[in-house]
Amino acid sequence: QVVGGKIKKPGKRGRKPAKIDLKAKLERSRQSARECRARKKLRYQYLEELVSSRERAICALREELEMYKQWCMAMDQGKIPSEIKALLTGEEQGKAQQNSSKLAKAGKTEANSSNP
């Protein structure tokens, strides 16, 4: 045949298919499918763990929100919840401890500088 001024040979274009053993090809296909299923299973396990951890976090945050709502309702009624009192006294004690430790450190540095 002559196409566009060139002589064309009859037959297929491209590479000839390699003579691959059919059993080996089927076994490779099965192995690939097994690996694909294993990857899929791992992916789903990871996603399920992720979802459950997020659900636990949501529950904890909802409980915390409910606690804060109760505190606000109590303060609207003029009552100070004991938890808040404990936080406030703890902060005051923490500040007092920090101030006393700062004074103690300052006293030590003054004593060390006066004893050369």
mmCIF file of N, CA and C in Angstrom:
data_model
loop_
_atom_site.group_PDB
_atom_site.id
_atom_site.type_symbol
_atom_site.label_atom_id
_atom_site.label_comp_id
_atom_site.label_asym_id
_atom_site.label_seq_id
_atom_site.Cartn_x
_atom_site.Cartn_y
_atom_site.Cartn_z
ATOM 1 N N GLN A 1 0.835 -1.190 0.000
ATOM 2 C CA GLN A 1 0.000 0.000 0.000
ATOM 3 C C GLN A 1 0.873 1.244 0.000
ATOM 4 N N VAL A 2 0.394 2.255 -0.666
ATOM 5 C CA VAL A 2 1.102 3.532 -0.711
ATOM 6 C C VAL A 2 0.209 4.571 -0.057
ATOM 7 N N VAL A 3 0.716 5.166 1.062
ATOM 8 C CA VAL A 3 -0.040 6.187 1.780
ATOM 9 C C VAL A 3 0.853 7.405 1.929
ATOM 10 N N GLY A 4 0.446 8.522 1.363
ATOM 11 C CA GLY A 4 1.215 9.763 1.487
ATOM 12 C C GLY A 4 2.603 9.651 0.906
ATOM 13 N N GLY A 5 2.803 8.876 -0.134
ATOM 14 C CA GLY A 5 4.103 8.744 -0.766
ATOM 15 C C GLY A 5 5.008 7.731 -0.079
ATOM 16 N N LYS A 6 4.537 7.081 0.982
ATOM 17 C CA LYS A 6 5.346 6.085 1.690
ATOM 18 C C LYS A 6 4.721 4.712 1.518
ATOM 19 N N ILE A 7 5.578 3.735 1.490
ATOM 20 C CA ILE A 7 5.096 2.361 1.377
ATOM 21 C C ILE A 7 4.814 1.850 2.784
ATOM 22 N N LYS A 8 3.578 1.350 2.994
ATOM 23 C CA LYS A 8 3.179 0.876 4.309
ATOM 24 C C LYS A 8 3.122 -0.639 4.299
ATOM 25 N N LYS A 9 3.760 -1.250 5.309
ATOM 26 C CA LYS A 9 3.755 -2.707 5.414
ATOM 27 C C LYS A 9 2.520 -3.143 6.195
ATOM 28 N N PRO A 10 1.929 -4.218 5.788
ATOM 29 C CA PRO A 10 0.762 -4.705 6.539
ATOM 30 C C PRO A 10 1.192 -5.303 7.880
ATOM 31 N N GLY A 11 0.307 -5.226 8.880
ATOM 32 C CA GLY A 11 0.600 -5.800 10.190
ATOM 33 C C GLY A 11 0.281 -4.819 11.309
ATOM 34 N N LYS A 12 0.562 -5.255 12.537
ATOM 35 C CA LYS A 12 0.261 -4.426 13.706
ATOM 36 C C LYS A 12 1.423 -3.491 14.016
ATOM 37 N N ARG A 13 1.087 -2.370 14.593
ATOM 38 C CA ARG A 13 2.113 -1.417 15.002
ATOM 39 C C ARG A 13 2.509 -1.669 16.455
ATOM 40 N N GLY A 14 3.656 -1.187 16.871
ATOM 41 C CA GLY A 14 4.075 -1.252 18.262
ATOM 42 C C GLY A 14 4.761 -2.548 18.605
ATOM 43 N N ARG A 15 4.904 -2.759 19.913
ATOM 44 C CA ARG A 15 5.617 -3.935 20.396
ATOM 45 C C ARG A 15 4.758 -5.177 20.277
ATOM 46 N N LYS A 16 5.400 -6.269 20.035
ATOM 47 C CA LYS A 16 4.688 -7.533 20.006
ATOM 48 C C LYS A 16 4.506 -7.996 21.446
ATOM 49 N N PRO A 17 3.367 -8.553 21.772
ATOM 50 C CA PRO A 17 3.157 -9.012 23.151
ATOM 51 C C PRO A 17 4.150 -10.120 23.498
ATOM 52 N N ALA A 18 4.741 -9.981 24.676
ATOM 53 C CA ALA A 18 5.711 -10.988 25.123
ATOM 54 C C ALA A 18 4.951 -12.255 25.479
ATOM 55 N N LYS A 19 5.596 -13.349 25.276
ATOM 56 C CA LYS A 19 4.958 -14.626 25.583
ATOM 57 C C LYS A 19 5.132 -14.882 27.078
ATOM 58 N N ILE A 20 4.121 -14.460 27.863
ATOM 59 C CA ILE A 20 4.157 -14.595 29.313
ATOM 60 C C ILE A 20 3.342 -15.821 29.699
ATOM 61 N N ASP A 21 3.872 -16.520 30.644
ATOM 62 C CA ASP A 21 3.172 -17.703 31.145
ATOM 63 C C ASP A 21 1.856 -17.248 31.774
ATOM 64 N N LEU A 22 0.763 -17.817 31.351
ATOM 65 C CA LEU A 22 -0.564 -17.420 31.823
ATOM 66 C C LEU A 22 -0.721 -17.650 33.312
ATOM 67 N N LYS A 23 -0.177 -18.750 33.836
ATOM 68 C CA LYS A 23 -0.299 -19.029 35.267
ATOM 69 C C LYS A 23 0.443 -17.987 36.094
ATOM 70 N N ALA A 24 1.621 -17.592 35.656
ATOM 71 C CA ALA A 24 2.390 -16.579 36.385
ATOM 72 C C ALA A 24 1.657 -15.240 36.378
ATOM 73 N N LYS A 25 1.039 -14.916 35.235
ATOM 74 C CA LYS A 25 0.296 -13.662 35.142
ATOM 75 C C LYS A 25 -0.898 -13.674 36.094
ATOM 76 N N LEU A 26 -1.611 -14.775 36.150
ATOM 77 C CA LEU A 26 -2.750 -14.882 37.056
ATOM 78 C C LEU A 26 -2.309 -14.798 38.516
ATOM 79 N N GLU A 27 -1.182 -15.417 38.843
ATOM 80 C CA GLU A 27 -0.681 -15.385 40.228
ATOM 81 C C GLU A 27 -0.278 -13.966 40.619
ATOM 82 N N ARG A 28 0.355 -13.234 39.705
ATOM 83 C CA ARG A 28 0.711 -11.847 39.993
ATOM 84 C C ARG A 28 -0.541 -11.003 40.211
ATOM 85 N N SER A 29 -1.551 -11.258 39.417
ATOM 86 C CA SER A 29 -2.807 -10.533 39.560
ATOM 87 C C SER A 29 -3.451 -10.829 40.912
ATOM 88 N N ARG A 30 -3.447 -12.090 41.321
ATOM 89 C CA ARG A 30 -4.012 -12.467 42.629
ATOM 90 C C ARG A 30 -3.237 -11.806 43.770
ATOM 91 N N GLN A 31 -1.914 -11.815 43.659
ATOM 92 C CA GLN A 31 -1.076 -11.209 44.700
ATOM 93 C C GLN A 31 -1.341 -9.703 44.788
ATOM 94 N N SER A 32 -1.459 -9.066 43.653
ATOM 95 C CA SER A 32 -1.758 -7.641 43.630
ATOM 96 C C SER A 32 -3.110 -7.359 44.282
ATOM 97 N N ALA A 33 -4.084 -8.202 44.008
ATOM 98 C CA ALA A 33 -5.411 -8.033 44.602
ATOM 99 C C ALA A 33 -5.349 -8.221 46.117
ATOM 100 N N ARG A 34 -4.567 -9.210 46.590
ATOM 101 C CA ARG A 34 -4.425 -9.425 48.036
ATOM 102 C C ARG A 34 -3.807 -8.199 48.708
ATOM 103 N N GLU A 35 -2.761 -7.664 48.079
ATOM 104 C CA GLU A 35 -2.102 -6.487 48.642
ATOM 105 C C GLU A 35 -3.036 -5.280 48.656
ATOM 106 N N CYS A 36 -3.827 -5.139 47.621
ATOM 107 C CA CYS A 36 -4.778 -4.030 47.542
ATOM 108 C C CYS A 36 -5.811 -4.142 48.666
ATOM 109 N N ARG A 37 -6.325 -5.357 48.882
ATOM 110 C CA ARG A 37 -7.298 -5.561 49.959
ATOM 111 C C ARG A 37 -6.679 -5.283 51.318
ATOM 112 N N ALA A 38 -5.427 -5.681 51.507
ATOM 113 C CA ALA A 38 -4.747 -5.433 52.789
ATOM 114 C C ALA A 38 -4.568 -3.928 53.023
ATOM 115 N N ARG A 39 -4.174 -3.190 51.980
ATOM 116 C CA ARG A 39 -4.027 -1.741 52.117
ATOM 117 C C ARG A 39 -5.362 -1.082 52.433
ATOM 118 N N LYS A 40 -6.408 -1.546 51.774
ATOM 119 C CA LYS A 40 -7.738 -1.002 51.997
ATOM 120 C C LYS A 40 -8.182 -1.250 53.431
ATOM 121 N N LYS A 41 -7.920 -2.456 53.946
ATOM 122 C CA LYS A 41 -8.286 -2.809 55.313
ATOM 123 C C LYS A 41 -7.551 -1.916 56.311
ATOM 124 N N LEU A 42 -6.250 -1.697 56.105
ATOM 125 C CA LEU A 42 -5.474 -0.822 56.983
ATOM 126 C C LEU A 42 -5.994 0.611 56.944
ATOM 127 N N ARG A 43 -6.339 1.067 55.750
ATOM 128 C CA ARG A 43 -6.849 2.434 55.604
ATOM 129 C C ARG A 43 -8.155 2.599 56.374
ATOM 130 N N TYR A 44 -9.043 1.615 56.272
ATOM 131 C CA TYR A 44 -10.308 1.698 56.987
ATOM 132 C C TYR A 44 -10.096 1.616 58.497
ATOM 133 N N GLN A 45 -9.165 0.781 58.962
ATOM 134 C CA GLN A 45 -8.876 0.709 60.391
ATOM 135 C C GLN A 45 -8.375 2.061 60.897
ATOM 136 N N TYR A 46 -7.464 2.677 60.144
ATOM 137 C CA TYR A 46 -6.938 3.983 60.534
ATOM 138 C C TYR A 46 -8.054 5.012 60.623
ATOM 139 N N LEU A 47 -8.932 5.025 59.620
ATOM 140 C CA LEU A 47 -10.024 6.001 59.609
ATOM 141 C C LEU A 47 -11.002 5.763 60.757
ATOM 142 N N GLU A 48 -11.285 4.493 61.072
ATOM 143 C CA GLU A 48 -12.182 4.193 62.181
ATOM 144 C C GLU A 48 -11.586 4.647 63.511
ATOM 145 N N GLU A 49 -10.279 4.440 63.697
ATOM 146 C CA GLU A 49 -9.625 4.902 64.914
ATOM 147 C C GLU A 49 -9.649 6.423 65.004
ATOM 148 N N LEU A 50 -9.441 7.070 63.882
ATOM 149 C CA LEU A 50 -9.469 8.526 63.842
ATOM 150 C C LEU A 50 -10.853 9.051 64.216
ATOM 151 N N VAL A 51 -11.887 8.445 63.663
ATOM 152 C CA VAL A 51 -13.259 8.858 63.957
ATOM 153 C C VAL A 51 -13.577 8.643 65.438
ATOM 154 N N SER A 52 -13.188 7.491 65.982
ATOM 155 C CA SER A 52 -13.506 7.221 67.386
ATOM 156 C C SER A 52 -12.768 8.184 68.307
ATOM 157 N N SER A 53 -11.518 8.521 67.982
ATOM 158 C CA SER A 53 -10.797 9.475 68.830
ATOM 159 C C SER A 53 -11.435 10.855 68.763
ATOM 160 N N ARG A 54 -11.887 11.244 67.586
ATOM 161 C CA ARG A 54 -12.557 12.547 67.456
ATOM 162 C C ARG A 54 -13.889 12.545 68.207
ATOM 163 N N GLU A 55 -14.612 11.420 68.172
ATOM 164 C CA GLU A 55 -15.876 11.339 68.901
ATOM 165 C C GLU A 55 -15.646 11.462 70.403
ATOM 166 N N ARG A 56 -14.560 10.821 70.906
ATOM 167 C CA ARG A 56 -14.244 10.937 72.335
ATOM 168 C C ARG A 56 -13.912 12.386 72.690
ATOM 169 N N ALA A 57 -13.167 13.056 71.821
ATOM 170 C CA ALA A 57 -12.820 14.459 72.065
ATOM 171 C C ALA A 57 -14.072 15.328 72.086
ATOM 172 N N ILE A 58 -14.999 15.052 71.184
ATOM 173 C CA ILE A 58 -16.249 15.820 71.133
ATOM 174 C C ILE A 58 -17.038 15.623 72.421
ATOM 175 N N CYS A 59 -17.118 14.385 72.910
ATOM 176 C CA CYS A 59 -17.848 14.110 74.157
ATOM 177 C C CYS A 59 -17.213 14.858 75.325
ATOM 178 N N ALA A 60 -15.888 14.840 75.397
ATOM 179 C CA ALA A 60 -15.201 15.531 76.486
ATOM 180 C C ALA A 60 -15.462 17.034 76.421
ATOM 181 N N LEU A 61 -15.442 17.596 75.212
ATOM 182 C CA LEU A 61 -15.695 19.027 75.073
ATOM 183 C C LEU A 61 -17.146 19.376 75.419
ATOM 184 N N ARG A 62 -18.068 18.501 75.074
ATOM 185 C CA ARG A 62 -19.473 18.755 75.427
ATOM 186 C C ARG A 62 -19.661 18.750 76.936
ATOM 187 N N GLU A 63 -18.998 17.805 77.616
ATOM 188 C CA GLU A 63 -19.083 17.754 79.081
ATOM 189 C C GLU A 63 -18.491 19.023 79.693
ATOM 190 N N GLU A 64 -17.375 19.475 79.149
ATOM 191 C CA GLU A 64 -16.750 20.690 79.657
ATOM 192 C C GLU A 64 -17.656 21.896 79.427
ATOM 193 N N LEU A 65 -18.277 21.963 78.265
ATOM 194 C CA LEU A 65 -19.192 23.060 77.952
ATOM 195 C C LEU A 65 -20.378 23.053 78.912
ATOM 196 N N GLU A 66 -20.913 21.884 79.193
ATOM 197 C CA GLU A 66 -22.046 21.771 80.114
ATOM 198 C C GLU A 66 -21.641 22.243 81.511
ATOM 199 N N MET A 67 -20.422 21.888 81.939
ATOM 200 C CA MET A 67 -19.935 22.317 83.242
ATOM 201 C C MET A 67 -19.841 23.843 83.294
ATOM 202 N N TYR A 68 -19.327 24.466 82.228
ATOM 203 C CA TYR A 68 -19.217 25.923 82.201
ATOM 204 C C TYR A 68 -20.596 26.584 82.184
ATOM 205 N N LYS A 69 -21.550 25.959 81.494
ATOM 206 C CA LYS A 69 -22.913 26.506 81.492
ATOM 207 C C LYS A 69 -23.494 26.493 82.895
ATOM 208 N N GLN A 70 -23.271 25.392 83.614
ATOM 209 C CA GLN A 70 -23.780 25.297 84.988
ATOM 210 C C GLN A 70 -23.117 26.340 85.881
ATOM 211 N N TRP A 71 -21.833 26.541 85.692
ATOM 212 C CA TRP A 71 -21.126 27.551 86.478
ATOM 213 C C TRP A 71 -21.719 28.936 86.209
ATOM 214 N N CYS A 72 -21.979 29.229 84.935
ATOM 215 C CA CYS A 72 -22.532 30.536 84.576
ATOM 216 C C CYS A 72 -23.924 30.725 85.163
ATOM 217 N N MET A 73 -24.736 29.681 85.110
ATOM 218 C CA MET A 73 -26.072 29.773 85.679
ATOM 219 C C MET A 73 -25.991 30.008 87.188
ATOM 220 N N ALA A 74 -25.057 29.331 87.852
ATOM 221 C CA ALA A 74 -24.892 29.516 89.289
ATOM 222 C C ALA A 74 -24.434 30.938 89.601
ATOM 223 N N MET A 75 -23.513 31.467 88.811
ATOM 224 C CA MET A 75 -23.033 32.833 89.058
ATOM 225 C C MET A 75 -24.118 33.860 88.753
ATOM 226 N N ASP A 76 -25.000 33.574 87.777
ATOM 227 C CA ASP A 76 -26.117 34.475 87.505
ATOM 228 C C ASP A 76 -27.054 34.545 88.703
ATOM 229 N N GLN A 77 -27.119 33.477 89.480
ATOM 230 C CA GLN A 77 -27.963 33.445 90.681
ATOM 231 C C GLN A 77 -27.229 33.995 91.897
ATOM 232 N N GLY A 78 -26.002 34.435 91.691
ATOM 233 C CA GLY A 78 -25.243 35.035 92.784
ATOM 234 C C GLY A 78 -24.426 34.032 93.581
ATOM 235 N N LYS A 79 -24.322 32.829 93.120
ATOM 236 C CA LYS A 79 -23.540 31.801 93.822
ATOM 237 C C LYS A 79 -22.217 31.608 93.085
ATOM 238 N N ILE A 80 -21.170 31.442 93.872
ATOM 239 C CA ILE A 80 -19.866 31.159 93.264
ATOM 240 C C ILE A 80 -19.589 29.670 93.452
ATOM 241 N N PRO A 81 -19.459 28.929 92.360
ATOM 242 C CA PRO A 81 -19.202 27.483 92.475
ATOM 243 C C PRO A 81 -17.891 27.209 93.212
ATOM 244 N N SER A 82 -17.884 26.119 93.940
ATOM 245 C CA SER A 82 -16.702 25.775 94.741
ATOM 246 C C SER A 82 -15.479 25.548 93.862
ATOM 247 N N GLU A 83 -15.691 25.053 92.644
ATOM 248 C CA GLU A 83 -14.559 24.838 91.738
ATOM 249 C C GLU A 83 -13.864 26.150 91.395
ATOM 250 N N ILE A 84 -14.673 27.191 91.185
ATOM 251 C CA ILE A 84 -14.099 28.493 90.842
ATOM 252 C C ILE A 84 -13.373 29.068 92.052
ATOM 253 N N LYS A 85 -13.978 28.898 93.242
ATOM 254 C CA LYS A 85 -13.305 29.365 94.459
ATOM 255 C C LYS A 85 -11.951 28.681 94.604
ATOM 256 N N ALA A 86 -11.921 27.379 94.353
ATOM 257 C CA ALA A 86 -10.669 26.631 94.470
ATOM 258 C C ALA A 86 -9.650 27.141 93.451
ATOM 259 N N LEU A 87 -10.122 27.430 92.243
ATOM 260 C CA LEU A 87 -9.209 27.963 91.224
ATOM 261 C C LEU A 87 -8.659 29.320 91.646
ATOM 262 N N LEU A 88 -9.540 30.173 92.174
ATOM 263 C CA LEU A 88 -9.101 31.508 92.579
ATOM 264 C C LEU A 88 -8.132 31.441 93.748
ATOM 265 N N THR A 89 -8.444 30.643 94.749
ATOM 266 C CA THR A 89 -7.538 30.535 95.900
ATOM 267 C C THR A 89 -6.244 29.856 95.486
ATOM 268 N N GLY A 90 -6.331 28.907 94.571
ATOM 269 C CA GLY A 90 -5.118 28.256 94.080
ATOM 270 C C GLY A 90 -4.225 29.230 93.350
ATOM 271 N N GLU A 91 -4.830 30.120 92.559
ATOM 272 C CA GLU A 91 -4.048 31.125 91.845
ATOM 273 C C GLU A 91 -3.410 32.094 92.824
ATOM 274 N N GLU A 92 -4.176 32.509 93.859
ATOM 275 C CA GLU A 92 -3.631 33.434 94.849
ATOM 276 C C GLU A 92 -2.483 32.781 95.604
ATOM 277 N N GLN A 93 -2.661 31.504 95.957
ATOM 278 C CA GLN A 93 -1.587 30.797 96.652
ATOM 279 C C GLN A 93 -0.382 30.636 95.737
ATOM 280 N N GLY A 94 -0.642 30.348 94.464
ATOM 281 C CA GLY A 94 0.455 30.207 93.510
ATOM 282 C C GLY A 94 1.227 31.507 93.364
ATOM 283 N N LYS A 95 0.497 32.634 93.328
ATOM 284 C CA LYS A 95 1.171 33.931 93.230
ATOM 285 C C LYS A 95 1.992 34.204 94.483
ATOM 286 N N ALA A 96 1.432 33.877 95.645
ATOM 287 C CA ALA A 96 2.150 34.096 96.899
ATOM 288 C C ALA A 96 3.407 33.234 96.950
ATOM 289 N N GLN A 97 3.292 31.999 96.495
ATOM 290 C CA GLN A 97 4.460 31.120 96.475
ATOM 291 C C GLN A 97 5.515 31.644 95.514
ATOM 292 N N GLN A 98 5.077 32.150 94.357
ATOM 293 C CA GLN A 98 6.033 32.702 93.392
ATOM 294 C C GLN A 98 6.736 33.916 93.974
ATOM 295 N N ASN A 99 5.959 34.783 94.640
ATOM 296 C CA ASN A 99 6.560 35.982 95.228
ATOM 297 C C ASN A 99 7.540 35.606 96.337
ATOM 298 N N SER A 100 7.177 34.628 97.173
ATOM 299 C CA SER A 100 8.076 34.231 98.255
ATOM 300 C C SER A 100 9.338 33.573 97.709
ATOM 301 N N SER A 101 9.200 32.795 96.636
ATOM 302 C CA SER A 101 10.397 32.179 96.056
ATOM 303 C C SER A 101 11.279 33.235 95.399
ATOM 304 N N LYS A 102 10.665 34.263 94.798
ATOM 305 C CA LYS A 102 11.453 35.351 94.221
ATOM 306 C C LYS A 102 12.209 36.098 95.316
ATOM 307 N N LEU A 103 11.526 36.339 96.435
ATOM 308 C CA LEU A 103 12.182 37.032 97.548
ATOM 309 C C LEU A 103 13.315 36.184 98.105
ATOM 310 N N ALA A 104 13.102 34.892 98.219
ATOM 311 C CA ALA A 104 14.143 34.007 98.748
ATOM 312 C C ALA A 104 15.348 34.006 97.816
ATOM 313 N N LYS A 105 15.109 33.950 96.514
ATOM 314 C CA LYS A 105 16.214 33.982 95.554
ATOM 315 C C LYS A 105 16.954 35.313 95.632
ATOM 316 N N ALA A 106 16.200 36.412 95.774
ATOM 317 C CA ALA A 106 16.828 37.729 95.867
ATOM 318 C C ALA A 106 17.670 37.814 97.134
ATOM 319 N N GLY A 107 17.154 37.264 98.230
ATOM 320 C CA GLY A 107 17.903 37.263 99.492
ATOM 321 C C GLY A 107 19.174 36.445 99.378
ATOM 322 N N LYS A 108 19.115 35.320 98.677
ATOM 323 C CA LYS A 108 20.310 34.482 98.497
ATOM 324 C C LYS A 108 21.355 35.203 97.660
ATOM 325 N N THR A 109 20.915 35.880 96.614
ATOM 326 C CA THR A 109 21.879 36.575 95.753
ATOM 327 C C THR A 109 22.501 37.745 96.489
ATOM 328 N N GLU A 110 21.725 38.425 97.335
ATOM 329 C CA GLU A 110 22.281 39.520 98.128
ATOM 330 C C GLU A 110 23.281 38.994 99.139
ATOM 331 N N ALA A 111 22.977 37.876 99.755
ATOM 332 C CA ALA A 111 23.885 37.281 100.741
ATOM 333 C C ALA A 111 25.163 36.829 100.065
ATOM 334 N N ASN A 112 25.069 36.264 98.893
ATOM 335 C CA ASN A 112 26.252 35.803 98.160
ATOM 336 C C ASN A 112 27.098 36.988 97.693
ATOM 337 N N SER A 113 26.468 38.075 97.322
ATOM 338 C CA SER A 113 27.241 39.228 96.843
ATOM 339 C C SER A 113 27.902 39.982 98.004
ATOM 340 N N SER A 114 27.356 39.902 99.226
ATOM 341 C CA SER A 114 27.955 40.595 100.362
ATOM 342 C C SER A 114 29.049 39.774 101.040
ATOM 343 N N ASN A 115 29.236 38.507 100.683
ATOM 344 C CA ASN A 115 30.266 37.643 101.269
ATOM 345 C C ASN A 115 31.408 37.347 100.317
ATOM 346 N N PRO A 116 32.119 38.310 99.797
ATOM 347 C CA PRO A 116 33.237 37.992 98.897
ATOM 348 C C PRO A 116 34.520 37.714 99.614
#
